[in-house]
Short mmCIF file of C-alpha atoms in Angstrom, two decimals:
data_model
loop_
_atom_site.label_atom_id
_atom_site.label_comp_id
_atom_site.label_asym_id
_atom_site.label_seq_id
_atom_site.Cartn_x
_atom_site.Cartn_y
_atom_site.Cartn_z
CA MET Q 1 14.76 25.10 94.78
CA THR Q 2 14.39 29.03 95.69
CA SER Q 3 14.25 28.99 99.59
CA ARG Q 4 15.08 33.05 100.24
CA ARG Q 5 15.22 34.10 96.29
CA THR Q 6 12.33 36.44 94.88
CA LEU Q 7 11.69 35.51 91.63
CA LEU Q 8 10.93 38.76 89.65
CA LYS Q 9 9.48 39.56 86.28
CA GLY Q 10 12.43 41.36 83.81
CA THR Q 11 14.01 37.59 84.84
CA LEU Q 12 43.29 26.96 97.11
CA CYS Q 13 46.55 28.75 98.16
CA GLY Q 14 48.80 29.43 96.25
CA GLY Q 15 48.80 28.86 93.33
CA ALA Q 16 45.27 27.79 93.15
CA ALA Q 17 44.61 31.45 93.94
CA ALA Q 18 44.87 31.97 90.42
CA LEU Q 19 41.53 30.49 89.47
CA LEU Q 20 39.60 33.52 91.03
CA PRO Q 21 37.93 36.23 88.78
CA THR Q 22 40.27 39.63 88.90
CA ALA Q 23 38.21 43.11 88.07
CA ALA Q 24 39.70 46.39 86.17
CA SER Q 25 38.04 49.23 86.35
CA ALA Q 26 35.33 49.23 83.59
CA SER Q 27 37.10 52.05 80.55
CA GLY Q 28 33.27 54.27 81.15
CA GLY Q 29 34.13 53.98 85.04
CA GLY Q 30 30.80 51.85 85.26
CA GLY Q 31 32.58 50.11 88.51
CA PRO Q 32 34.39 46.90 87.36
CA VAL Q 33 34.70 44.52 84.46
CA LEU Q 34 34.66 40.82 85.61
CA ARG Q 35 36.13 37.81 84.35
CA LEU Q 36 35.62 33.61 84.82
CA PRO Q 37 38.20 31.25 86.16
CA ALA Q 38 40.25 30.10 83.41
CA PRO Q 39 39.02 26.27 83.01
CA ALA Q 40 42.21 24.38 84.03
CA GLY Q 41 41.46 21.13 81.45
CA PRO Q 42 44.86 20.69 79.10
CA TYR Q 43 42.31 21.50 75.94
CA PRO Q 44 40.97 24.71 74.75
CA VAL Q 45 37.48 25.45 75.00
CA GLY Q 46 34.56 25.49 72.07
CA MET Q 47 31.78 27.23 72.76
CA ARG Q 48 27.83 26.40 70.31
CA THR Q 49 24.92 28.14 70.86
CA VAL Q 50 21.53 25.87 69.89
CA HIS Q 51 17.61 27.27 69.39
CA LEU Q 52 15.28 23.48 69.99
CA THR Q 53 11.85 24.01 69.48
CA ASP Q 54 9.53 20.56 71.18
CA PRO Q 55 6.12 21.09 68.56
CA SER Q 56 4.73 18.14 70.48
CA ARG Q 57 4.27 20.36 73.91
CA THR Q 58 2.48 23.59 74.60
CA ASP Q 59 4.37 25.97 77.24
CA PRO Q 60 3.22 26.30 80.58
CA TRP Q 61 4.51 29.73 80.85
CA VAL Q 62 4.18 31.61 78.19
CA GLY Q 63 1.77 29.42 75.58
CA GLY Q 64 2.88 28.39 72.12
CA VAL Q 65 5.21 25.57 71.24
CA ARG Q 66 7.85 25.47 73.76
CA GLU Q 67 11.22 26.68 73.46
CA LEU Q 68 14.79 25.62 74.23
CA MET Q 69 18.42 27.89 74.46
CA LEU Q 70 21.41 25.73 75.11
CA THR Q 71 25.39 26.20 75.43
CA VAL Q 72 27.68 23.29 74.36
CA LEU Q 73 30.62 24.08 75.22
CA TYR Q 74 33.27 21.06 73.75
CA PRO Q 75 37.35 20.36 73.78
CA ALA Q 76 38.72 22.14 70.75
CA ARG Q 77 40.93 21.10 68.80
CA SER Q 78 42.55 24.93 68.06
CA VAL Q 79 40.87 28.60 68.95
CA ARG Q 80 43.38 30.98 66.89
CA GLY Q 81 41.38 33.20 64.93
CA PHE Q 82 37.72 31.70 67.53
CA SER Q 83 36.65 34.95 68.97
CA ARG Q 84 35.92 34.80 73.80
CA ALA Q 85 31.57 34.57 73.62
CA ALA Q 86 30.39 36.78 76.30
CA GLN Q 87 28.13 35.45 79.76
CA LEU Q 88 25.03 37.30 79.06
CA THR Q 89 23.78 38.71 75.45
CA PRO Q 90 23.67 42.58 75.12
CA ALA Q 91 19.89 41.81 75.71
CA GLU Q 92 20.51 39.49 79.13
CA ALA Q 93 22.48 41.42 80.06
CA ARG Q 94 20.62 44.75 80.07
CA GLU Q 95 18.00 42.58 81.45
CA PHE Q 96 20.20 42.05 84.42
CA ALA Q 97 21.39 44.64 86.17
CA GLY Q 98 18.47 45.83 86.88
CA LEU Q 99 17.15 42.50 88.60
CA ALA Q 100 20.05 41.26 89.72
CA PRO Q 101 20.05 43.27 92.98
CA ARG Q 102 16.67 41.79 93.01
CA VAL Q 103 16.21 38.63 92.73
CA HIS Q 104 19.58 37.91 95.17
CA PRO Q 105 19.63 40.92 97.35
CA GLY Q 106 22.73 42.25 98.46
CA LEU Q 107 23.89 42.47 94.67
CA PRO Q 108 25.26 45.40 93.13
CA GLN Q 109 21.90 47.75 92.20
CA PRO Q 110 22.56 48.36 88.06
CA GLY Q 111 25.23 50.95 86.91
CA ARG Q 112 27.66 49.71 89.49
CA VAL Q 113 28.57 46.41 87.07
CA ASP Q 114 29.12 46.33 83.25
CA TRP Q 115 27.47 42.46 83.32
CA GLY Q 116 28.12 43.02 79.20
CA ALA Q 117 31.35 43.00 79.51
CA VAL Q 118 31.91 39.30 81.61
CA LEU Q 119 33.74 36.44 79.28
CA THR Q 120 33.72 33.60 79.40
CA HIS Q 121 35.90 31.52 77.82
CA GLY Q 122 34.63 29.55 75.45
CA HIS Q 123 35.58 30.15 71.82
CA VAL Q 124 32.85 31.07 69.49
CA GLY Q 125 32.05 28.24 66.86
CA ALA Q 126 35.86 26.21 67.12
CA PRO Q 127 36.62 23.73 65.79
CA PRO Q 128 37.00 20.43 68.41
CA LEU Q 129 38.68 18.04 68.84
CA PRO Q 130 38.19 14.97 67.60
CA GLY Q 131 37.41 11.48 69.22
CA ARG Q 132 33.72 10.40 70.72
CA ARG Q 133 33.77 12.40 74.70
CA PRO Q 134 31.43 11.80 77.39
CA VAL Q 135 28.51 14.36 77.00
CA LEU Q 136 27.08 16.51 80.32
CA VAL Q 137 23.21 17.83 81.28
CA TYR Q 138 23.59 20.68 83.51
CA SER Q 139 20.30 22.56 84.69
CA PRO Q 140 20.61 25.63 86.47
CA GLY Q 141 18.16 26.50 89.49
CA GLY Q 142 15.02 27.67 89.84
CA GLY Q 143 15.29 31.41 88.66
CA ASP Q 144 18.98 31.42 87.68
CA SER Q 145 20.04 31.18 83.87
CA ARG Q 146 22.10 28.97 82.29
CA THR Q 147 24.89 31.26 82.18
CA LEU Q 148 25.09 30.82 85.52
CA GLY Q 149 27.34 27.77 85.41
CA THR Q 150 29.48 27.98 83.04
CA THR Q 151 33.22 28.29 84.82
CA LEU Q 152 32.14 24.65 85.83
CA ALA Q 153 31.06 23.32 82.11
CA GLU Q 154 34.56 24.78 81.09
CA ASP Q 155 36.34 23.22 83.03
CA LEU Q 156 35.00 19.65 82.47
CA ALA Q 157 35.80 21.03 78.41
CA SER Q 158 38.56 21.63 79.18
CA ARG Q 159 39.17 17.69 80.82
CA GLY Q 160 37.46 16.05 77.69
CA ARG Q 161 33.36 16.57 78.37
CA VAL Q 162 30.82 17.87 76.09
CA VAL Q 163 28.64 20.11 78.57
CA VAL Q 164 25.00 21.57 77.82
CA LEU Q 165 24.29 24.13 79.04
CA VAL Q 166 20.19 23.73 79.09
CA ASP Q 167 17.83 27.27 80.01
CA HIS Q 168 14.77 27.09 81.31
CA PRO Q 169 12.28 29.91 79.39
CA GLY Q 170 9.63 31.10 82.73
CA ASP Q 171 11.50 30.30 85.27
CA ALA Q 172 14.91 31.69 83.97
CA SER Q 173 15.32 35.21 84.52
CA GLN Q 174 16.62 35.98 82.08
CA VAL Q 175 16.86 34.40 77.48
CA GLU Q 176 17.02 35.10 74.82
CA LEU Q 177 15.13 34.00 72.59
CA PRO Q 178 15.40 33.25 68.65
CA THR Q 179 11.87 35.04 68.91
CA GLY Q 180 12.67 38.02 71.65
CA LEU Q 181 13.82 38.10 74.92
CA ARG Q 182 11.93 35.78 78.34
CA THR Q 183 11.81 36.66 81.65
CA THR Q 184 10.84 34.93 84.63
CA ALA Q 185 6.83 34.75 84.84
CA LEU Q 186 7.67 33.89 88.09
CA ALA Q 187 7.00 37.37 90.75
CA GLY Q 188 8.29 35.01 93.95
CA PRO Q 189 8.62 32.49 95.74
CA PRO Q 190 7.04 29.08 93.78
CA ASP Q 191 4.20 27.78 96.64
CA PRO Q 192 4.15 23.73 95.86
CA ALA Q 193 1.55 23.68 92.03
CA THR Q 194 4.49 26.26 90.97
CA PHE Q 195 7.00 24.83 91.90
CA ARG Q 196 6.34 20.61 90.38
CA THR Q 197 5.11 22.90 86.59
CA MET Q 198 9.10 24.61 87.11
CA VAL Q 199 10.32 20.80 87.98
CA ASP Q 200 8.12 19.09 85.75
CA THR Q 201 8.95 21.31 82.82
CA ARG Q 202 12.41 21.11 83.80
CA ILE Q 203 12.62 16.60 82.76
CA ALA Q 204 10.66 17.46 79.54
CA ASP Q 205 13.10 19.97 78.07
CA LEU Q 206 15.76 17.84 79.93
CA ARG Q 207 14.41 14.12 77.87
CA LEU Q 208 14.17 17.21 74.54
CA VAL Q 209 17.80 17.91 74.29
CA LEU Q 210 18.54 14.19 75.58
CA ASP Q 211 15.97 13.12 72.07
CA ARG Q 212 18.09 15.66 70.06
CA LEU Q 213 21.73 15.22 71.06
CA GLY Q 214 22.00 12.93 67.32
CA SER Q 215 20.75 15.92 65.50
CA LEU Q 216 23.27 19.00 67.99
CA PRO Q 217 25.87 20.42 65.36
CA LEU Q 218 28.01 18.55 67.56
CA ALA Q 219 26.40 15.45 67.20
CA GLY Q 220 30.14 13.28 65.60
CA VAL Q 221 31.96 14.20 68.70
CA VAL Q 222 29.70 13.06 71.09
CA ASP Q 223 29.25 9.62 73.08
CA SER Q 224 25.84 8.55 73.18
CA ARG Q 225 26.31 5.88 75.36
CA ARG Q 226 28.23 7.55 78.05
CA ILE Q 227 25.93 10.83 79.28
CA GLY Q 228 25.77 12.49 83.39
CA LEU Q 229 23.07 14.85 84.55
CA TYR Q 230 23.98 17.36 86.85
CA GLY Q 231 22.42 20.45 88.02
CA HIS Q 232 22.25 23.15 90.74
CA SER Q 233 19.32 23.08 93.62
CA ALA Q 234 15.93 23.06 91.44
CA GLY Q 235 18.18 21.47 88.14
CA GLY Q 236 19.70 19.61 90.60
CA THR Q 237 16.21 18.19 90.93
CA ALA Q 238 14.50 18.11 88.06
CA VAL Q 239 18.05 15.36 86.36
CA VAL Q 240 17.28 13.34 89.50
CA TYR Q 241 13.63 12.56 88.57
CA ALA Q 242 14.64 12.53 84.82
CA ALA Q 243 17.27 10.78 84.86
CA ARG Q 244 14.64 8.13 87.16
CA ASP Q 245 12.57 6.39 84.59
CA ASP Q 246 15.65 7.05 81.97
CA ARG Q 247 17.83 4.11 81.26
CA ARG Q 248 19.84 6.86 78.20
CA VAL Q 249 21.51 8.42 81.62
CA GLY Q 250 24.77 7.17 83.03
CA ALA Q 251 26.11 9.78 86.51
CA VAL Q 252 23.74 12.33 87.16
CA ALA Q 253 25.59 14.33 89.55
CA ASN Q 254 22.79 16.44 92.19
CA LEU Q 255 24.32 19.99 93.54
CA GLU Q 256 21.83 20.74 96.40
CA GLY Q 257 18.76 20.62 95.26
CA TYR Q 258 15.52 19.10 96.86
CA LEU Q 259 15.02 15.05 97.00
CA ASP Q 260 10.97 15.51 98.59
CA LEU Q 261 8.39 16.00 95.05
CA TYR Q 262 7.58 12.52 93.61
CA PRO Q 263 9.10 10.07 95.18
CA VAL Q 264 13.04 8.37 94.05
CA PRO Q 265 13.90 5.04 93.99
CA SER Q 266 16.00 3.88 97.51
CA GLY Q 267 17.64 1.40 94.19
CA PHE Q 268 18.22 3.48 91.46
CA GLY Q 269 20.33 1.95 89.91
CA ARG Q 270 22.60 4.56 88.72
CA PRO Q 271 25.77 5.87 90.07
CA LEU Q 272 25.35 9.44 92.16
CA LEU Q 273 26.82 12.25 93.60
CA LEU Q 274 24.33 14.26 96.88
CA LEU Q 275 26.95 17.61 97.17
CA ARG Q 276 25.40 20.42 100.13
CA THR Q 277 27.16 23.24 101.15
CA ASP Q 278 26.71 24.18 104.94
CA GLY Q 279 25.58 26.69 105.40
CA PHE Q 280 21.83 26.76 102.75
CA ASP Q 281 19.00 27.73 105.86
CA GLY Q 282 17.19 24.60 104.10
CA ALA Q 283 19.87 21.63 104.98
CA ASP Q 284 18.28 20.41 107.41
CA ARG Q 285 15.46 19.33 104.10
CA ILE Q 286 18.46 18.42 102.03
CA GLU Q 287 18.96 15.75 104.11
CA SER Q 288 15.41 14.43 104.25
CA SER Q 289 15.25 13.52 101.45
CA TRP Q 290 18.21 12.34 100.34
CA ALA Q 291 18.21 9.84 103.45
CA GLY Q 292 17.25 5.83 101.76
CA LEU Q 293 19.17 7.25 98.94
CA PRO Q 294 22.55 5.18 97.70
CA GLY Q 295 25.29 6.81 96.12
CA ARG Q 296 28.57 9.37 97.28
CA ARG Q 297 27.36 12.52 99.42
CA ALA Q 298 30.46 15.27 100.10
CA LEU Q 299 29.97 18.45 102.13
CA LEU Q 300 30.66 22.27 100.77
CA ARG Q 301 32.80 23.49 104.06
CA ASP Q 302 32.25 27.43 104.63
CA ALA Q 303 30.17 27.86 101.26
CA ASN Q 304 26.44 28.73 100.73
CA HIS Q 305 23.96 28.15 98.07
CA TRP Q 306 25.21 29.89 94.82
CA ALA Q 307 29.11 28.13 95.66
CA PHE Q 308 27.71 25.99 93.55
CA THR Q 309 27.49 28.71 89.95
CA ASP Q 310 29.48 31.81 88.95
CA TYR Q 311 28.59 33.71 91.36
CA GLY Q 312 31.13 32.07 94.15
CA SER Q 313 34.01 33.48 92.30
CA LEU Q 314 32.39 36.91 91.09
CA VAL Q 315 30.59 37.56 94.67
CA PRO Q 316 33.70 37.47 96.58
CA ARG Q 317 35.92 39.16 94.19
CA LEU Q 318 32.43 42.31 94.09
CA GLN Q 319 32.95 42.10 97.72
CA ALA Q 320 36.21 42.88 97.30
CA SER Q 321 36.19 46.52 95.50
CA GLY Q 322 34.04 46.87 97.35
CA LEU Q 323 30.17 46.50 95.30
CA VAL Q 324 29.55 43.49 98.35
CA THR Q 325 28.54 43.55 101.83
CA ALA Q 326 30.16 40.61 103.46
CA ALA Q 327 27.24 39.99 105.63
CA ALA Q 328 25.75 39.30 101.59
CA ARG Q 329 29.14 37.23 100.97
CA THR Q 330 27.73 34.30 103.56
CA ALA Q 331 24.32 34.46 102.62
CA LEU Q 332 25.11 33.86 98.65
CA VAL Q 333 28.09 31.90 98.57
CA GLY Q 334 29.85 31.39 102.40
CA THR Q 335 32.69 32.25 103.83
CA GLY Q 336 35.24 30.61 102.29
CA ASP Q 337 38.14 31.10 100.15
CA PRO Q 338 36.99 30.92 96.48
CA ALA Q 339 39.39 29.53 94.96
CA VAL Q 340 38.75 26.58 97.89
CA THR Q 341 35.63 26.57 96.89
CA LEU Q 342 35.67 25.94 93.12
CA THR Q 343 38.43 23.69 92.84
CA GLU Q 344 36.24 21.13 95.56
CA VAL Q 345 33.01 22.12 93.11
CA ARG Q 346 35.17 21.42 90.70
CA HIS Q 347 36.67 17.75 91.92
CA GLN Q 348 33.93 16.73 93.54
CA VAL Q 349 31.70 16.67 90.53
CA GLY Q 350 34.29 15.87 87.65
CA THR Q 351 36.19 13.27 89.04
CA PHE Q 352 32.91 12.09 89.93
CA PHE Q 353 31.57 11.91 86.49
CA ALA Q 354 35.51 10.26 85.84
CA ARG Q 355 34.33 7.55 87.53
CA HIS Q 356 31.58 6.23 86.02
CA LEU Q 357 31.74 8.29 82.43
CA PRO Q 358 35.27 6.99 81.60
#
């Protein structure tokens, strides 16, 4: 989904307040250092990154073998002695600093935020908690990198799931591969043919990930009989179509993605969550494309399109620091209390998968 987005080359009250990120002055005087909200589940979170290649496919954007980068998050037995990972690699952070205000007008200009200092709550290489667990695979919004889905994914992992965040090089803003840094091939909102290429490529990427679950470093804790897909925006579009003809997928959550690219059978046959915001300017198209689909529908109030991502917590903090205007915040994530919105997103997605992939 790319409404009102420019994709440029380059890329609860009380106790719930604890869910908000905090900001501290950067040691170099370059603006706030942002912190992501901590996961709320009982388990600490481990993290590993994985590089995949698909020799059977040619990358539609740059040619050559198709490559993917994954982040795998999981409940850890212990995180003692294992460091927390940065949200972005140094190279990704440098690229994102210049790209962010052009991809999302109103975000701070380069030099105002140290994006490379943002830490996740994933501990690199921590040993997994024993047991076989449901696996959830995430596809981000068009033009976004997988890292912007960190907050929700860590919470899901802290509650006992294995979560795989997928980058889609070519339309992702930036992603560092072993072969180098890839930035988005899109120079603006995609035309219908380009959007179709995006979604078709994402569907094939997701199926590759499902095919390779048994060979991932954490295959021993993955229960391949309990697989869920979830995605935001264009990722929401892709996960529904990827699951349409793939019986390995037991449940799907679509976070505000259009479903009018291809037919979706009215008898979809799998549990489906359709979650949207009340502030998104594509709401009419969303509702039209979801018409007739069986599934659980839910609405995030006082929210906008990117409230499903890490922006939902970071943008209000940037506004409080004087780096984002009220208008830009509203256009990105809405006017609601970010702790309330975050709690609702976690509740909707978490309880959906707990019910259907217990």
